[in-house]
């Protein structure tokens, strides 16, 4: 009897150790992600987006992975009460500081259209939502009805329903990619706090 319990404990610990490499590092502080976004504005204002000169950033909007852990923060670039663009910053040191930056509206500005698509598909209004980012240029929202009986994943980019299995596979790729990306990213996060 004790051998069975011991065996189960050994198997459980082995599994935990085996898969612990796929868990993302501790979350970064909001001040560090804010510094990364501000640094991106400075760099891009002198390089590609001159309109970003002297711009500020909004409060961050959190995006999550499928486990409910923050994966990225989106900061809108604002100047004279006008939104010029947005910056997507990693929520962990597993990745380089900035995933994406561009002119235009932040993906979450499309959530009402996605809620309309949910209602069209289900005949119900969504009562719960979570913004999801798993790398690349795709942003998603998971929507559920009031009873949590119906769930839909909708792309904030295309406004199309996406199979949840697709996101599960994306999350595996996202986490696997973090294992290769983190090799050079530590120095980049150091550069955020100690610019040359």
Short mmCIF file of C-alpha atoms in Angstrom, two decimals:
data_model
loop_
_atom_site.label_atom_id
_atom_site.label_comp_id
_atom_site.label_asym_id
_atom_site.label_seq_id
_atom_site.Cartn_x
_atom_site.Cartn_y
_atom_site.Cartn_z
CA UNK A 1 0.00 0.00 0.00
CA UNK A 2 2.75 2.46 0.95
CA UNK A 3 4.65 1.57 -2.24
CA UNK A 4 1.62 2.58 -4.33
CA UNK A 5 1.37 5.93 -2.61
CA UNK A 6 5.12 6.46 -2.91
CA UNK A 7 4.96 5.49 -6.59
CA UNK A 8 2.14 7.97 -7.24
CA UNK A 9 4.09 10.72 -5.50
CA UNK A 10 7.21 9.96 -7.57
CA UNK A 11 5.19 9.97 -10.81
CA UNK A 12 3.47 13.23 -9.84
CA UNK A 13 6.74 14.95 -8.99
CA UNK A 14 8.39 13.65 -12.17
CA UNK A 15 5.53 15.00 -14.25
CA UNK A 16 5.72 18.34 -12.48
CA UNK A 17 9.46 18.61 -13.09
CA UNK A 18 9.12 17.48 -16.71
CA UNK A 19 6.50 20.06 -17.59
CA UNK A 20 7.66 22.92 -15.37
CA UNK A 21 9.81 24.23 -18.24
CA UNK A 22 6.61 25.20 -20.05
CA UNK A 23 5.43 27.50 -17.28
CA UNK A 24 6.18 31.15 -17.88
CA UNK A 25 8.44 33.07 -15.51
CA UNK A 26 7.11 35.36 -12.82
CA UNK A 27 5.12 38.33 -14.01
CA UNK A 28 6.95 41.61 -14.49
CA UNK A 29 6.02 44.66 -12.47
CA UNK A 30 3.74 47.22 -14.08
CA UNK A 31 6.46 49.85 -13.70
CA UNK A 32 8.88 47.74 -15.76
CA UNK A 33 6.36 47.08 -18.55
CA UNK A 34 5.50 50.78 -18.52
CA UNK A 35 9.22 51.63 -18.89
CA UNK A 36 9.41 49.26 -21.88
CA UNK A 37 6.45 50.99 -23.55
CA UNK A 38 7.89 54.45 -22.88
CA UNK A 39 11.26 53.37 -24.24
CA UNK A 40 9.57 52.06 -27.39
CA UNK A 41 7.85 55.44 -27.89
CA UNK A 42 11.18 57.26 -27.56
CA UNK A 43 12.93 54.89 -29.97
CA UNK A 44 10.17 54.93 -32.57
CA UNK A 45 9.62 58.70 -32.38
CA UNK A 46 13.19 59.22 -33.52
CA UNK A 47 13.10 56.43 -36.07
CA UNK A 48 9.78 55.54 -37.68
CA UNK A 49 6.87 57.34 -36.03
CA UNK A 50 7.80 61.01 -35.66
CA UNK A 51 4.23 61.79 -34.55
CA UNK A 52 4.98 59.82 -31.36
CA UNK A 53 7.48 62.48 -30.23
CA UNK A 54 6.44 63.67 -26.73
CA UNK A 55 3.53 61.21 -26.65
CA UNK A 56 2.36 59.50 -23.48
CA UNK A 57 0.99 56.05 -22.78
CA UNK A 58 -2.37 55.01 -21.37
CA UNK A 59 -2.98 52.68 -18.48
CA UNK A 60 -2.28 49.12 -19.62
CA UNK A 61 -4.92 46.65 -20.74
CA UNK A 62 -4.02 43.11 -19.74
CA UNK A 63 -4.21 40.16 -22.11
CA UNK A 64 -4.00 36.62 -20.78
CA UNK A 65 -3.03 33.11 -21.76
CA UNK A 66 -5.56 30.27 -21.54
CA UNK A 67 -4.57 29.57 -17.93
CA UNK A 68 -5.55 33.08 -16.88
CA UNK A 69 -1.97 34.31 -16.49
CA UNK A 70 -1.09 37.72 -17.94
CA UNK A 71 0.80 37.28 -21.22
CA UNK A 72 0.96 40.88 -22.47
CA UNK A 73 -0.09 44.44 -21.76
CA UNK A 74 -1.26 46.88 -24.39
CA UNK A 75 -0.45 50.54 -23.89
CA UNK A 76 -2.10 53.06 -26.16
CA UNK A 77 0.13 55.86 -27.44
CA UNK A 78 -1.64 59.15 -26.71
CA UNK A 79 -0.80 62.73 -27.67
CA UNK A 80 -3.10 65.74 -27.17
CA UNK A 81 -5.98 63.40 -26.24
CA UNK A 82 -5.60 61.59 -29.58
CA UNK A 83 -4.75 57.90 -29.77
CA UNK A 84 -1.88 57.49 -32.23
CA UNK A 85 -1.23 53.77 -31.89
CA UNK A 86 -0.43 51.06 -29.40
CA UNK A 87 2.42 48.99 -28.01
CA UNK A 88 2.13 45.35 -26.94
CA UNK A 89 4.58 44.60 -24.12
CA UNK A 90 5.41 41.16 -22.73
CA UNK A 91 4.11 40.43 -19.24
CA UNK A 92 7.06 38.12 -18.51
CA UNK A 93 10.80 38.22 -18.93
CA UNK A 94 10.56 35.03 -21.01
CA UNK A 95 10.13 37.20 -24.10
CA UNK A 96 11.71 40.32 -25.48
CA UNK A 97 10.07 43.45 -24.06
CA UNK A 98 8.00 44.58 -27.05
CA UNK A 99 5.94 42.17 -29.14
CA UNK A 100 4.41 44.74 -31.46
CA UNK A 101 3.89 48.46 -31.97
CA UNK A 102 1.93 50.28 -34.65
CA UNK A 103 -0.32 53.18 -35.55
CA UNK A 104 -4.05 52.64 -35.31
CA UNK A 105 -6.53 51.35 -32.78
CA UNK A 106 -5.66 48.79 -30.13
CA UNK A 107 -7.25 45.37 -30.68
CA UNK A 108 -9.52 45.64 -27.63
CA UNK A 109 -11.35 48.51 -29.35
CA UNK A 110 -13.02 45.79 -31.46
CA UNK A 111 -14.56 43.92 -28.54
CA UNK A 112 -18.08 45.29 -29.11
CA UNK A 113 -18.04 43.89 -32.66
CA UNK A 114 -16.95 40.52 -31.25
CA UNK A 115 -19.77 40.66 -28.70
CA UNK A 116 -22.15 41.26 -31.62
CA UNK A 117 -20.74 38.20 -33.38
CA UNK A 118 -21.23 36.15 -30.18
CA UNK A 119 -24.87 37.24 -30.07
CA UNK A 120 -25.32 36.44 -33.76
CA UNK A 121 -23.85 32.95 -33.28
CA UNK A 122 -25.60 32.05 -30.02
CA UNK A 123 -28.66 34.27 -29.73
CA UNK A 124 -27.36 35.29 -26.28
CA UNK A 125 -25.55 38.30 -24.93
CA UNK A 126 -22.09 37.68 -23.49
CA UNK A 127 -21.80 38.12 -19.73
CA UNK A 128 -18.08 37.38 -19.32
CA UNK A 129 -15.02 38.07 -21.45
CA UNK A 130 -11.27 37.61 -21.33
CA UNK A 131 -8.74 39.13 -23.72
CA UNK A 132 -6.19 36.58 -24.96
CA UNK A 133 -2.78 37.07 -26.55
CA UNK A 134 -0.56 34.13 -27.50
CA UNK A 135 2.08 35.78 -29.64
CA UNK A 136 2.16 36.98 -33.20
CA UNK A 137 -0.25 39.55 -34.54
CA UNK A 138 -3.48 37.83 -33.46
CA UNK A 139 -5.52 38.96 -30.50
CA UNK A 140 -8.59 37.11 -29.26
CA UNK A 141 -11.48 37.42 -26.85
CA UNK A 142 -13.15 34.50 -25.08
CA UNK A 143 -16.82 35.24 -24.47
CA UNK A 144 -19.30 33.31 -22.32
CA UNK A 145 -23.00 33.64 -21.62
CA UNK A 146 -24.44 34.24 -18.14
CA UNK A 147 -24.64 30.51 -17.33
CA UNK A 148 -21.15 29.72 -18.69
CA UNK A 149 -22.97 27.19 -20.88
CA UNK A 150 -21.79 28.71 -24.15
CA UNK A 151 -18.24 29.82 -24.90
CA UNK A 152 -16.92 31.28 -28.12
CA UNK A 153 -13.42 32.39 -29.07
CA UNK A 154 -13.47 35.29 -31.51
CA UNK A 155 -10.53 36.95 -33.22
CA UNK A 156 -10.33 40.66 -32.44
CA UNK A 157 -8.62 41.06 -35.80
CA UNK A 158 -10.96 39.19 -38.16
CA UNK A 159 -14.12 39.05 -35.94
CA UNK A 160 -14.40 35.36 -36.86
CA UNK A 161 -15.04 32.49 -34.47
CA UNK A 162 -11.89 30.47 -33.80
CA UNK A 163 -11.89 26.89 -32.47
CA UNK A 164 -10.62 26.80 -28.88
CA UNK A 165 -8.32 23.94 -29.91
CA UNK A 166 -6.50 26.40 -32.18
CA UNK A 167 -5.75 28.60 -29.15
CA UNK A 168 -4.62 25.58 -27.14
CA UNK A 169 -2.11 24.75 -29.90
CA UNK A 170 -1.07 28.41 -30.10
CA UNK A 171 -0.41 28.40 -26.36
CA UNK A 172 1.86 25.37 -26.71
CA UNK A 173 3.79 27.16 -29.48
CA UNK A 174 3.87 30.37 -27.44
CA UNK A 175 5.36 28.63 -24.43
CA UNK A 176 7.77 26.56 -26.50
CA UNK A 177 8.90 29.72 -28.25
CA UNK A 178 9.56 31.34 -24.89
CA UNK A 179 12.17 28.66 -24.19
CA UNK A 180 14.16 29.72 -27.26
CA UNK A 181 13.46 33.47 -27.03
CA UNK A 182 14.56 33.92 -23.45
CA UNK A 183 18.21 33.34 -24.35
CA UNK A 184 18.75 36.92 -25.49
CA UNK A 185 15.85 38.71 -23.86
CA UNK A 186 17.31 39.12 -20.40
CA UNK A 187 19.77 41.68 -21.77
CA UNK A 188 16.96 43.55 -23.49
CA UNK A 189 14.99 43.82 -20.24
CA UNK A 190 18.17 45.07 -18.57
CA UNK A 191 18.43 47.72 -21.30
CA UNK A 192 14.89 48.86 -20.47
CA UNK A 193 15.90 49.73 -16.92
CA UNK A 194 19.45 50.87 -17.74
CA UNK A 195 19.41 52.56 -21.17
CA UNK A 196 22.78 53.15 -22.78
#
